[in-house]
Short mmCIF file of C-alpha atoms and ligand atoms in Angstrom, two decimals:
data_model
loop_
_atom_site.label_atom_id
_atom_site.label_comp_id
_atom_site.label_asym_id
_atom_site.label_seq_id
_atom_site.Cartn_x
_atom_site.Cartn_y
_atom_site.Cartn_z
CA MET B 1 160.70 140.05 146.54
CA ALA B 2 158.62 143.04 147.86
CA LYS B 3 155.77 142.00 150.30
CA LEU B 4 152.77 143.79 148.87
CA VAL B 5 149.48 143.43 151.20
CA VAL B 6 145.81 144.41 149.80
CA LEU B 7 143.55 145.69 152.48
CA GLY B 8 140.07 145.43 151.65
CA GLY B 9 138.17 143.21 148.88
CA GLY B 10 135.50 145.63 147.69
CA TYR B 11 135.52 147.01 144.16
CA ALA B 12 138.99 148.63 144.25
CA GLY B 13 140.92 146.22 146.48
CA MET B 14 139.36 143.39 144.24
CA MET B 15 140.52 144.95 140.86
CA ALA B 16 143.92 145.87 142.44
CA ALA B 17 144.36 142.37 143.53
CA SER B 18 142.94 141.03 140.48
CA HIS B 19 145.45 142.81 138.29
CA LEU B 20 148.27 141.92 140.62
CA GLU B 21 147.28 138.30 140.00
CA GLN B 22 147.09 138.54 136.43
CA LEU B 23 150.98 140.62 136.13
CA GLY B 24 152.46 137.36 138.30
CA ASP B 25 152.88 139.17 141.90
CA GLU B 26 152.74 137.49 144.95
CA PHE B 27 150.54 139.31 147.44
CA THR B 28 148.25 138.89 150.46
CA LEU B 29 144.59 140.18 150.21
CA VAL B 30 142.93 140.88 153.81
CA ASN B 31 139.45 141.06 153.98
CA ALA B 32 136.75 140.66 156.45
CA ASN B 33 134.80 137.84 154.06
CA ASP B 34 136.10 135.11 152.11
CA TYR B 35 133.84 136.55 149.26
CA HIS B 36 133.31 139.86 147.26
CA TYR B 37 130.14 141.14 147.24
CA LEU B 38 128.59 143.30 144.13
CA THR B 39 127.59 146.72 146.57
CA THR B 40 125.72 148.03 143.69
CA LEU B 41 123.12 145.20 143.83
CA LEU B 42 122.30 145.41 147.60
CA HIS B 43 118.93 146.87 147.25
CA GLU B 44 117.94 143.81 145.23
CA ALA B 45 119.03 141.65 147.85
CA ALA B 46 117.28 144.04 150.60
CA GLY B 47 114.10 143.35 148.39
CA GLY B 48 114.85 139.37 148.27
CA ARG B 49 114.60 139.58 144.48
CA SER B 50 117.16 136.58 144.24
CA GLY B 51 119.41 134.73 146.74
CA PRO B 52 122.85 135.73 147.98
CA SER B 53 124.62 133.36 145.67
CA ASN B 54 123.88 135.91 143.00
CA TYR B 55 125.43 139.38 144.82
CA SER B 56 128.82 137.65 145.94
CA ILE B 57 131.45 135.92 144.74
CA PRO B 58 133.74 133.63 146.59
CA ILE B 59 137.44 135.26 146.58
CA SER B 60 138.73 131.81 145.54
CA ASP B 61 136.90 132.09 142.18
CA ILE B 62 138.58 135.27 141.18
CA LEU B 63 142.13 134.53 142.90
CA THR B 64 143.13 131.27 141.59
CA LYS B 65 146.97 131.11 141.47
CA ARG B 66 149.04 129.89 144.30
CA THR B 67 150.82 133.39 144.32
CA SER B 68 147.84 134.94 145.76
CA HIS B 69 146.88 134.88 149.58
CA LEU B 70 143.74 135.47 151.18
CA VAL B 71 143.70 136.32 154.98
CA VAL B 72 139.99 136.65 156.30
CA ASP B 73 140.47 138.82 158.99
CA LYS B 74 139.66 142.73 159.95
CA VAL B 75 142.20 145.44 160.07
CA THR B 76 142.83 147.42 163.11
CA HIS B 77 146.21 149.23 162.78
CA ILE B 78 148.90 150.39 160.35
CA ASP B 79 152.14 151.39 161.32
CA ARG B 80 153.68 152.91 158.68
CA GLU B 81 157.26 153.61 160.43
CA LYS B 82 157.35 149.86 160.91
CA LYS B 83 155.27 148.70 157.96
CA LYS B 84 153.37 146.76 159.71
CA VAL B 85 149.43 145.77 159.52
CA THR B 86 147.81 144.93 162.83
CA LEU B 87 144.71 142.51 162.27
CA GLU B 88 142.31 141.38 164.78
CA GLY B 89 144.07 137.97 164.56
CA GLY B 90 147.68 138.99 163.79
CA GLU B 91 150.01 140.79 162.33
CA LEU B 92 151.36 141.33 158.67
CA ASP B 93 154.35 142.96 157.52
CA TYR B 94 154.56 145.13 153.84
CA ASP B 95 156.77 146.90 151.81
CA TYR B 96 153.68 148.08 149.77
CA LEU B 97 150.23 148.42 150.95
CA VAL B 98 146.82 148.93 149.27
CA VAL B 99 144.20 150.53 151.70
CA ALA B 100 140.43 150.13 150.25
CA ILE B 101 138.94 149.61 153.58
CA GLY B 102 135.69 151.41 151.80
CA TRP B 103 132.80 153.45 153.96
CA VAL B 104 130.80 153.46 156.81
CA PRO B 105 127.36 155.30 157.14
CA GLU B 106 127.28 159.08 157.54
CA TYR B 107 124.88 160.13 160.61
CA PHE B 108 125.54 163.83 160.49
CA GLY B 109 125.53 163.75 164.05
CA ILE B 110 121.62 163.09 164.04
CA PRO B 111 120.75 161.86 167.83
CA GLY B 112 119.50 158.32 167.90
CA LEU B 113 119.85 157.79 163.91
CA ALA B 114 122.44 155.45 164.18
CA GLU B 115 121.21 153.38 167.30
CA HIS B 116 117.34 153.05 165.70
CA SER B 117 117.90 152.95 161.99
CA LEU B 118 118.71 149.95 159.97
CA GLY B 119 121.37 150.58 156.56
CA ILE B 120 122.35 148.74 153.32
CA ARG B 121 126.10 147.89 154.01
CA ASP B 122 126.57 144.74 153.25
CA LEU B 123 124.73 141.32 152.21
CA ASP B 124 123.94 140.66 155.65
CA THR B 125 122.48 144.23 156.53
CA ALA B 126 120.40 143.89 153.22
CA ALA B 127 118.97 140.40 154.15
CA GLY B 128 118.27 141.99 157.44
CA ILE B 129 116.46 144.79 156.25
CA ARG B 130 113.88 142.15 154.32
CA SER B 131 113.81 139.85 157.61
CA HIS B 132 113.12 142.89 159.67
CA ILE B 133 109.97 144.01 157.05
CA GLU B 134 108.83 140.13 157.43
CA ALA B 135 109.20 140.41 160.89
CA GLN B 136 106.86 143.61 161.06
CA PHE B 137 104.45 142.42 158.66
CA ALA B 138 103.74 139.35 160.76
CA GLU B 139 103.52 141.39 164.06
CA TYR B 140 100.83 143.65 162.20
CA LYS B 141 99.19 140.29 161.69
CA LYS B 142 98.63 139.85 165.23
CA SER B 143 98.30 143.32 166.68
CA GLU B 144 96.67 145.06 163.65
CA ASP B 145 99.00 148.15 164.71
CA LEU B 146 99.63 149.89 161.47
CA ARG B 147 102.80 151.31 162.68
CA HIS B 148 103.98 147.86 161.67
CA LEU B 149 103.19 148.84 158.04
CA ARG B 150 105.28 151.90 157.93
CA ILE B 151 108.57 151.97 156.62
CA VAL B 152 110.62 155.14 156.11
CA VAL B 153 113.57 155.55 153.96
CA GLY B 154 115.78 158.55 154.67
CA GLY B 155 117.53 159.83 152.12
CA ALA B 156 116.64 160.06 148.28
CA GLY B 157 120.00 159.64 146.77
CA LEU B 158 120.90 156.54 144.56
CA THR B 159 120.80 154.28 147.54
CA GLY B 160 117.51 155.39 148.65
CA ILE B 161 115.89 155.49 145.48
CA GLU B 162 117.05 152.12 144.29
CA LEU B 163 115.89 150.75 147.57
CA MET B 164 112.49 152.47 147.27
CA GLY B 165 112.41 150.64 143.92
CA GLU B 166 113.24 147.29 145.21
CA LEU B 167 110.52 147.65 147.89
CA MET B 168 107.65 148.39 145.89
CA GLU B 169 107.77 145.34 143.89
CA PHE B 170 108.50 143.23 147.05
CA LEU B 171 106.07 144.70 149.37
CA PRO B 172 103.02 143.85 147.20
CA LYS B 173 104.02 140.04 146.88
CA LEU B 174 104.84 140.25 150.71
CA CYS B 175 101.51 141.33 151.61
CA SER B 176 99.56 138.48 149.38
CA GLN B 177 101.71 135.93 151.12
CA LEU B 178 100.54 137.14 154.22
CA ASP B 179 97.10 138.52 153.18
CA ILE B 180 97.40 142.00 153.98
CA ASP B 181 95.80 144.64 152.12
CA PHE B 182 98.47 146.79 150.52
CA SER B 183 96.81 149.51 150.61
CA LEU B 184 97.32 149.74 154.27
CA VAL B 185 100.91 149.70 153.90
CA ASP B 186 103.06 153.31 153.76
CA VAL B 187 106.31 153.78 152.71
CA GLN B 188 107.90 157.11 152.83
CA CYS B 189 111.36 158.22 151.80
CA ILE B 190 112.22 161.40 153.10
CA GLU B 191 114.73 163.77 151.71
CA ALA B 192 115.86 167.02 153.25
CA MET B 193 116.88 168.52 149.52
CA PRO B 194 114.27 170.05 147.12
CA SER B 195 114.90 167.09 144.79
CA ILE B 196 115.65 163.56 144.73
CA LEU B 197 118.25 161.54 142.84
CA PRO B 198 120.83 164.71 141.96
CA GLN B 199 123.16 162.42 140.18
CA VAL B 200 120.66 161.68 137.37
CA PRO B 201 119.51 164.28 134.63
CA GLU B 202 116.88 166.40 135.76
CA SER B 203 114.33 165.61 133.26
CA LEU B 204 114.52 162.16 134.64
CA ARG B 205 113.77 162.96 138.29
CA GLY B 206 110.23 163.24 137.39
CA VAL B 207 110.25 159.79 135.83
CA ALA B 208 111.90 158.26 138.62
CA ALA B 209 109.23 159.86 141.12
CA ASN B 210 105.89 158.99 138.86
CA THR B 211 107.43 155.49 138.73
CA LEU B 212 107.83 155.13 142.81
CA THR B 213 104.61 156.89 143.67
CA SER B 214 102.30 155.36 140.85
CA LYS B 215 103.29 151.81 142.71
CA GLY B 216 102.18 153.50 146.00
CA ALA B 217 105.19 155.12 147.72
CA LYS B 218 105.41 158.42 149.38
CA LEU B 219 108.34 161.01 148.75
CA ARG B 220 108.50 163.93 151.31
CA ILE B 221 111.39 166.11 149.53
CA GLY B 222 112.28 169.30 150.99
CA THR B 223 111.87 167.57 154.41
CA LYS B 224 114.87 167.06 157.15
CA ILE B 225 115.46 163.78 159.61
CA LEU B 226 116.53 165.57 162.83
CA LYS B 227 116.31 163.20 165.44
CA VAL B 228 115.58 159.45 165.74
CA GLU B 229 114.12 157.40 168.42
CA ALA B 230 112.81 153.87 168.79
CA GLY B 231 110.10 153.40 166.10
CA VAL B 232 109.78 157.28 165.88
CA VAL B 233 111.50 159.93 163.03
CA HIS B 234 111.28 163.40 163.98
CA LEU B 235 111.37 166.04 161.36
CA ASP B 236 111.95 169.17 160.85
CA GLY B 237 108.48 171.28 160.49
CA ALA B 238 106.12 168.34 160.04
CA ASP B 239 104.73 165.82 162.42
CA PRO B 240 106.76 162.94 163.75
CA VAL B 241 106.57 159.60 161.95
CA GLU B 242 105.96 156.50 163.78
CA ALA B 243 107.17 153.25 162.04
CA GLY B 244 108.44 149.84 162.58
CA THR B 245 111.24 149.84 159.94
CA ILE B 246 113.47 152.90 159.56
CA ILE B 247 116.32 152.68 157.11
CA TRP B 248 119.00 155.26 156.69
CA THR B 249 120.52 155.85 153.41
CA GLY B 250 121.63 159.45 153.87
CA GLY B 251 125.17 159.45 152.73
CA VAL B 252 128.54 157.48 153.72
CA ARG B 253 131.94 158.59 154.83
CA ALA B 254 135.48 156.35 154.82
CA ASN B 255 136.04 154.20 157.11
CA PRO B 256 137.18 155.97 160.22
CA LEU B 257 140.76 154.25 160.60
CA LEU B 258 142.12 156.56 157.86
CA SER B 259 141.92 159.62 159.90
CA GLU B 260 142.66 158.22 163.18
CA LEU B 261 145.68 156.30 161.33
CA GLY B 262 146.83 160.34 160.57
CA PHE B 263 146.21 160.21 156.96
CA THR B 264 145.42 163.94 155.53
CA CYS B 265 141.52 163.39 155.00
CA ASP B 266 138.91 165.15 153.56
CA ARG B 267 135.65 166.51 155.30
CA ARG B 268 134.14 162.60 154.55
CA GLY B 269 137.22 161.02 156.19
CA ARG B 270 138.84 159.91 152.51
CA ALA B 271 142.88 159.91 152.46
CA LYS B 272 144.42 162.29 150.22
CA VAL B 273 146.09 160.72 146.80
CA ASN B 274 148.53 162.22 144.44
CA PRO B 275 147.87 161.73 140.82
CA PHE B 276 149.30 157.71 140.80
CA LEU B 277 146.91 157.22 143.75
CA GLN B 278 149.52 157.30 146.61
CA SER B 279 148.67 158.59 149.60
CA VAL B 280 150.11 162.31 149.86
CA ASP B 281 151.66 161.11 153.94
CA ASP B 282 153.39 157.67 152.23
CA GLU B 283 154.47 156.90 149.17
CA ARG B 284 154.56 153.42 150.05
CA VAL B 285 150.69 153.26 150.36
CA PHE B 286 148.09 153.18 148.00
CA VAL B 287 144.62 153.95 148.26
CA GLY B 288 141.74 153.12 146.34
CA GLY B 289 137.87 153.54 146.56
CA ASP B 290 135.63 154.96 148.73
CA SER B 291 138.86 155.01 150.99
CA ALA B 292 140.39 157.66 148.58
CA TRP B 293 140.37 161.22 148.19
CA CYS B 294 140.96 162.09 144.57
CA ASP B 295 140.04 165.12 142.54
CA ASP B 296 138.79 165.24 138.91
CA GLU B 297 140.72 167.22 136.17
CA ALA B 298 138.47 170.36 137.30
CA GLY B 299 139.60 169.95 141.05
CA ARG B 300 136.20 168.54 142.52
CA PRO B 301 136.39 165.37 144.63
CA LEU B 302 135.42 162.49 142.78
CA PRO B 303 132.08 160.49 143.86
CA PRO B 304 132.49 157.13 146.00
CA THR B 305 131.29 154.92 143.36
CA ALA B 306 131.74 151.37 142.34
CA GLN B 307 132.78 152.88 138.74
CA VAL B 308 135.79 155.02 140.01
CA ALA B 309 136.52 152.37 142.74
CA SER B 310 137.49 149.76 140.02
CA GLN B 311 138.94 151.99 137.38
CA MET B 312 141.33 153.13 140.90
CA GLY B 313 142.09 149.43 141.58
CA ALA B 314 142.99 148.61 138.18
CA LEU B 315 145.54 151.13 138.12
CA ILE B 316 146.78 150.60 141.46
CA GLY B 317 147.75 147.05 140.67
CA HIS B 318 149.57 148.33 137.58
CA ASN B 319 151.43 151.13 139.61
CA LEU B 320 151.97 148.77 142.32
CA HIS B 321 153.84 146.36 140.19
CA VAL B 322 155.81 148.80 138.57
CA LEU B 323 156.82 150.51 141.64
CA ALA B 324 157.96 147.52 143.56
CA ARG B 325 160.16 146.55 140.50
CA GLY B 326 161.85 149.71 140.91
CA MET B 327 160.45 151.18 137.82
CA ALA B 328 158.81 154.22 139.33
CA THR B 329 158.51 156.32 135.93
CA GLU B 330 156.56 153.53 134.74
CA MET B 331 153.65 154.44 137.20
CA LYS B 332 150.34 156.12 135.49
CA PRO B 333 148.35 158.87 136.63
CA PHE B 334 144.68 158.36 137.31
CA HIS B 335 141.95 159.86 134.97
CA ALA B 336 138.42 158.60 135.56
CA SER B 337 136.22 157.65 132.86
CA LEU B 338 132.77 158.79 134.04
CA LYS B 339 130.44 156.56 131.76
CA GLY B 340 127.41 157.68 133.71
CA THR B 341 124.74 156.44 136.26
CA LEU B 342 122.29 154.39 136.24
CA ALA B 343 119.63 154.18 139.09
CA SER B 344 117.16 150.83 139.18
CA LEU B 345 113.50 151.28 140.02
CA GLY B 346 112.85 147.75 140.11
CA ARG B 347 113.43 144.78 137.95
CA ASP B 348 112.44 146.02 134.66
CA THR B 349 112.91 149.96 134.66
CA GLY B 350 115.29 152.65 135.83
CA VAL B 351 116.62 156.01 134.89
CA GLY B 352 119.80 157.41 134.16
CA ASP B 353 122.60 158.72 131.77
CA MET B 354 125.07 156.94 129.73
CA GLY B 355 128.16 158.93 128.39
CA GLY B 356 125.71 161.94 128.92
CA ILE B 357 122.31 160.42 127.08
CA PRO B 358 119.66 160.27 129.20
CA VAL B 359 118.15 156.42 129.38
CA ARG B 360 114.73 155.09 131.26
CA GLY B 361 112.58 152.30 131.21
CA MET B 362 113.79 148.94 130.56
CA VAL B 363 117.13 150.34 128.79
CA ALA B 364 118.16 151.89 132.05
CA SER B 365 117.68 148.27 133.44
CA ILE B 366 119.58 146.54 130.81
CA ALA B 367 122.23 148.93 130.44
CA LYS B 368 122.76 148.09 134.36
CA GLU B 369 122.95 144.20 133.67
CA ALA B 370 125.51 145.32 130.95
CA THR B 371 127.70 147.32 133.82
CA LYS B 372 127.68 144.17 136.18
CA VAL B 373 128.43 141.87 133.38
CA LYS B 374 131.43 144.33 132.13
CA TYR B 375 132.75 144.57 135.57
CA LEU B 376 132.71 140.79 136.05
CA TRP B 377 134.40 140.08 132.84
CA GLU B 378 137.13 143.04 134.01
CA LEU B 379 137.84 141.26 137.36
CA GLY B 380 137.68 137.42 136.21
CA GLY B 381 137.25 137.08 132.40
CA LEU B 382 135.31 134.76 130.82
CA ARG B 383 135.56 131.89 133.34
CA LEU B 384 133.78 134.64 135.91
CA THR B 385 131.53 136.26 133.78
CA ALA B 386 130.00 132.97 132.24
CA ASP B 387 129.56 131.49 135.67
CA LYS B 388 127.83 134.56 137.54
CA THR B 389 125.49 135.02 134.53
CA LYS B 390 124.49 131.56 134.07
CA GLN B 391 123.11 131.85 137.75
CA VAL B 392 121.02 134.68 136.95
CA VAL B 393 119.42 133.07 133.90
CA GLN B 394 119.00 129.68 135.82
CA MET B 395 117.19 131.66 138.35
P1 NAD Q 401 124.11 160.39 148.89
O1 NAD Q 401 124.89 161.30 149.66
O2 NAD Q 401 124.15 160.39 147.30
O3 NAD Q 401 122.53 160.56 149.48
C1 NAD Q 401 121.88 160.93 150.42
C2 NAD Q 401 120.33 161.38 150.48
O4 NAD Q 401 120.27 161.69 151.77
C3 NAD Q 401 120.76 163.10 150.04
O5 NAD Q 401 120.22 163.43 149.13
C4 NAD Q 401 120.56 163.94 151.16
O6 NAD Q 401 120.37 165.36 150.79
C5 NAD Q 401 119.91 163.14 152.03
N1 NAD Q 401 120.07 163.44 153.44
C6 NAD Q 401 121.09 163.77 154.60
N2 NAD Q 401 120.70 163.90 155.55
C7 NAD Q 401 119.18 163.73 155.33
C8 NAD Q 401 118.35 164.09 156.56
N3 NAD Q 401 118.88 164.74 157.65
N4 NAD Q 401 117.23 163.99 156.39
C9 NAD Q 401 116.92 163.66 155.03
N5 NAD Q 401 117.45 163.45 154.07
C10 NAD Q 401 118.89 163.55 154.09
O7 NAD Q 401 124.52 158.89 149.54
P2 NAD Q 401 123.90 157.58 148.78
O8 NAD Q 401 122.86 157.77 148.19
O9 NAD Q 401 124.10 156.18 150.10
O10 NAD Q 401 125.10 157.10 147.75
C11 NAD Q 401 126.86 157.09 148.18
C12 NAD Q 401 127.70 157.07 147.24
O11 NAD Q 401 127.20 156.01 146.63
C13 NAD Q 401 126.95 158.18 145.79
O12 NAD Q 401 128.19 158.86 145.22
C14 NAD Q 401 126.12 157.33 144.94
O13 NAD Q 401 126.64 158.09 143.90
C15 NAD Q 401 127.18 156.09 144.96
N6 NAD Q 401 125.87 155.08 144.79
C16 NAD Q 401 125.99 154.78 143.22
C17 NAD Q 401 124.75 153.92 143.17
C18 NAD Q 401 124.56 153.62 141.50
O14 NAD Q 401 125.61 154.12 140.69
N7 NAD Q 401 123.70 152.90 141.07
C19 NAD Q 401 123.92 153.19 143.97
C20 NAD Q 401 123.99 153.61 145.03
C21 NAD Q 401 125.31 154.70 145.61
#
């Protein structure tokens, strides 16, 4: 029997694994944690909307068959000649491999940024943002130094704006708990480009901006971050900002392991794939999610989104299943089905588009919740969907 190994339990890897399990294949999944988490909802975790269990799923709740093996470890090397994966704690041989090892922050070489900013990468870093802000506000109570109440979010893409939406709901509550005058809190989102949220219809960008500014946020567009020092953000053409909390949401790139291992990569470090999502460098290796450089029908690279990643994972599951059985002609090409983009602006409101139709307010929020339910359904069917949605209702 061919040895199948899936690296990474994010949207692509987990969906590939779930499909392999449904197809009856034996495989090993390697993941840094024994749980899968919902990256698209990490901003909620940062704002403390609900506990971590609402954003994570034990992998043993998704992969329940004895043919699925989980190894909790980190990948350090892939030897494609010997078909061997090296992990921090051991080695694994493979005949076919799925590489879905995710992303890292893109710092664009901005001096001091990596060292002096927080990021929102996983459940731990999301919770770390919340506890950092709580500690800063507690510090303000002692020192009355207003810098502790200043928060800079660098980048007004989807991650930055969704985080802003969450912060503008979380911070008034924190202030009332700590007896701090909320009007003293200064939350600035700094964006280099002339507009926020390029991914949503232009007509809705103003709606998003008004929603945030009406809650007290500042949006500074056309302002580029040039350098960061401990507690200071240096800007192009504007005064430096001193802030107790600096969060970077200015972009992502693929896990650097891919380029280090000699895969053909794009400028964001993603490994080029053929239409069947196999690496162009090695047909035994499928690449999915934020690790994959895959062009759409018009020749433009697909964005690194959860939607694309989970669709890729599902197809990789099928293609790997047939390839490992010697039925390569049964493989299917990947066609992304882009259903729209939704940006949350807090618990009950958002903006975006569904199949090209602009949506806003509560409708956008409900649509975003519906995408979560659809994903859970595709990943683990009725059992998983009922289990996770029950937790939300019980909150
Ligand atoms: P992004 O690249 O989409 O946005 C980063 C923003 O930071 C850009 O607007 C950029 O102009 C700005 N920026 C970069 N350098 C800067 C500088 N020096 N100073 C000031 N601003 C600067 O990154 P993201 O928001 O992390 O999103 C990454 C990917 O994940 C995207 O493909 C996005 O669509 C996806 N995503 C989707 C959702 C969703 O569907 N709800 C949520 C989060 C992320």
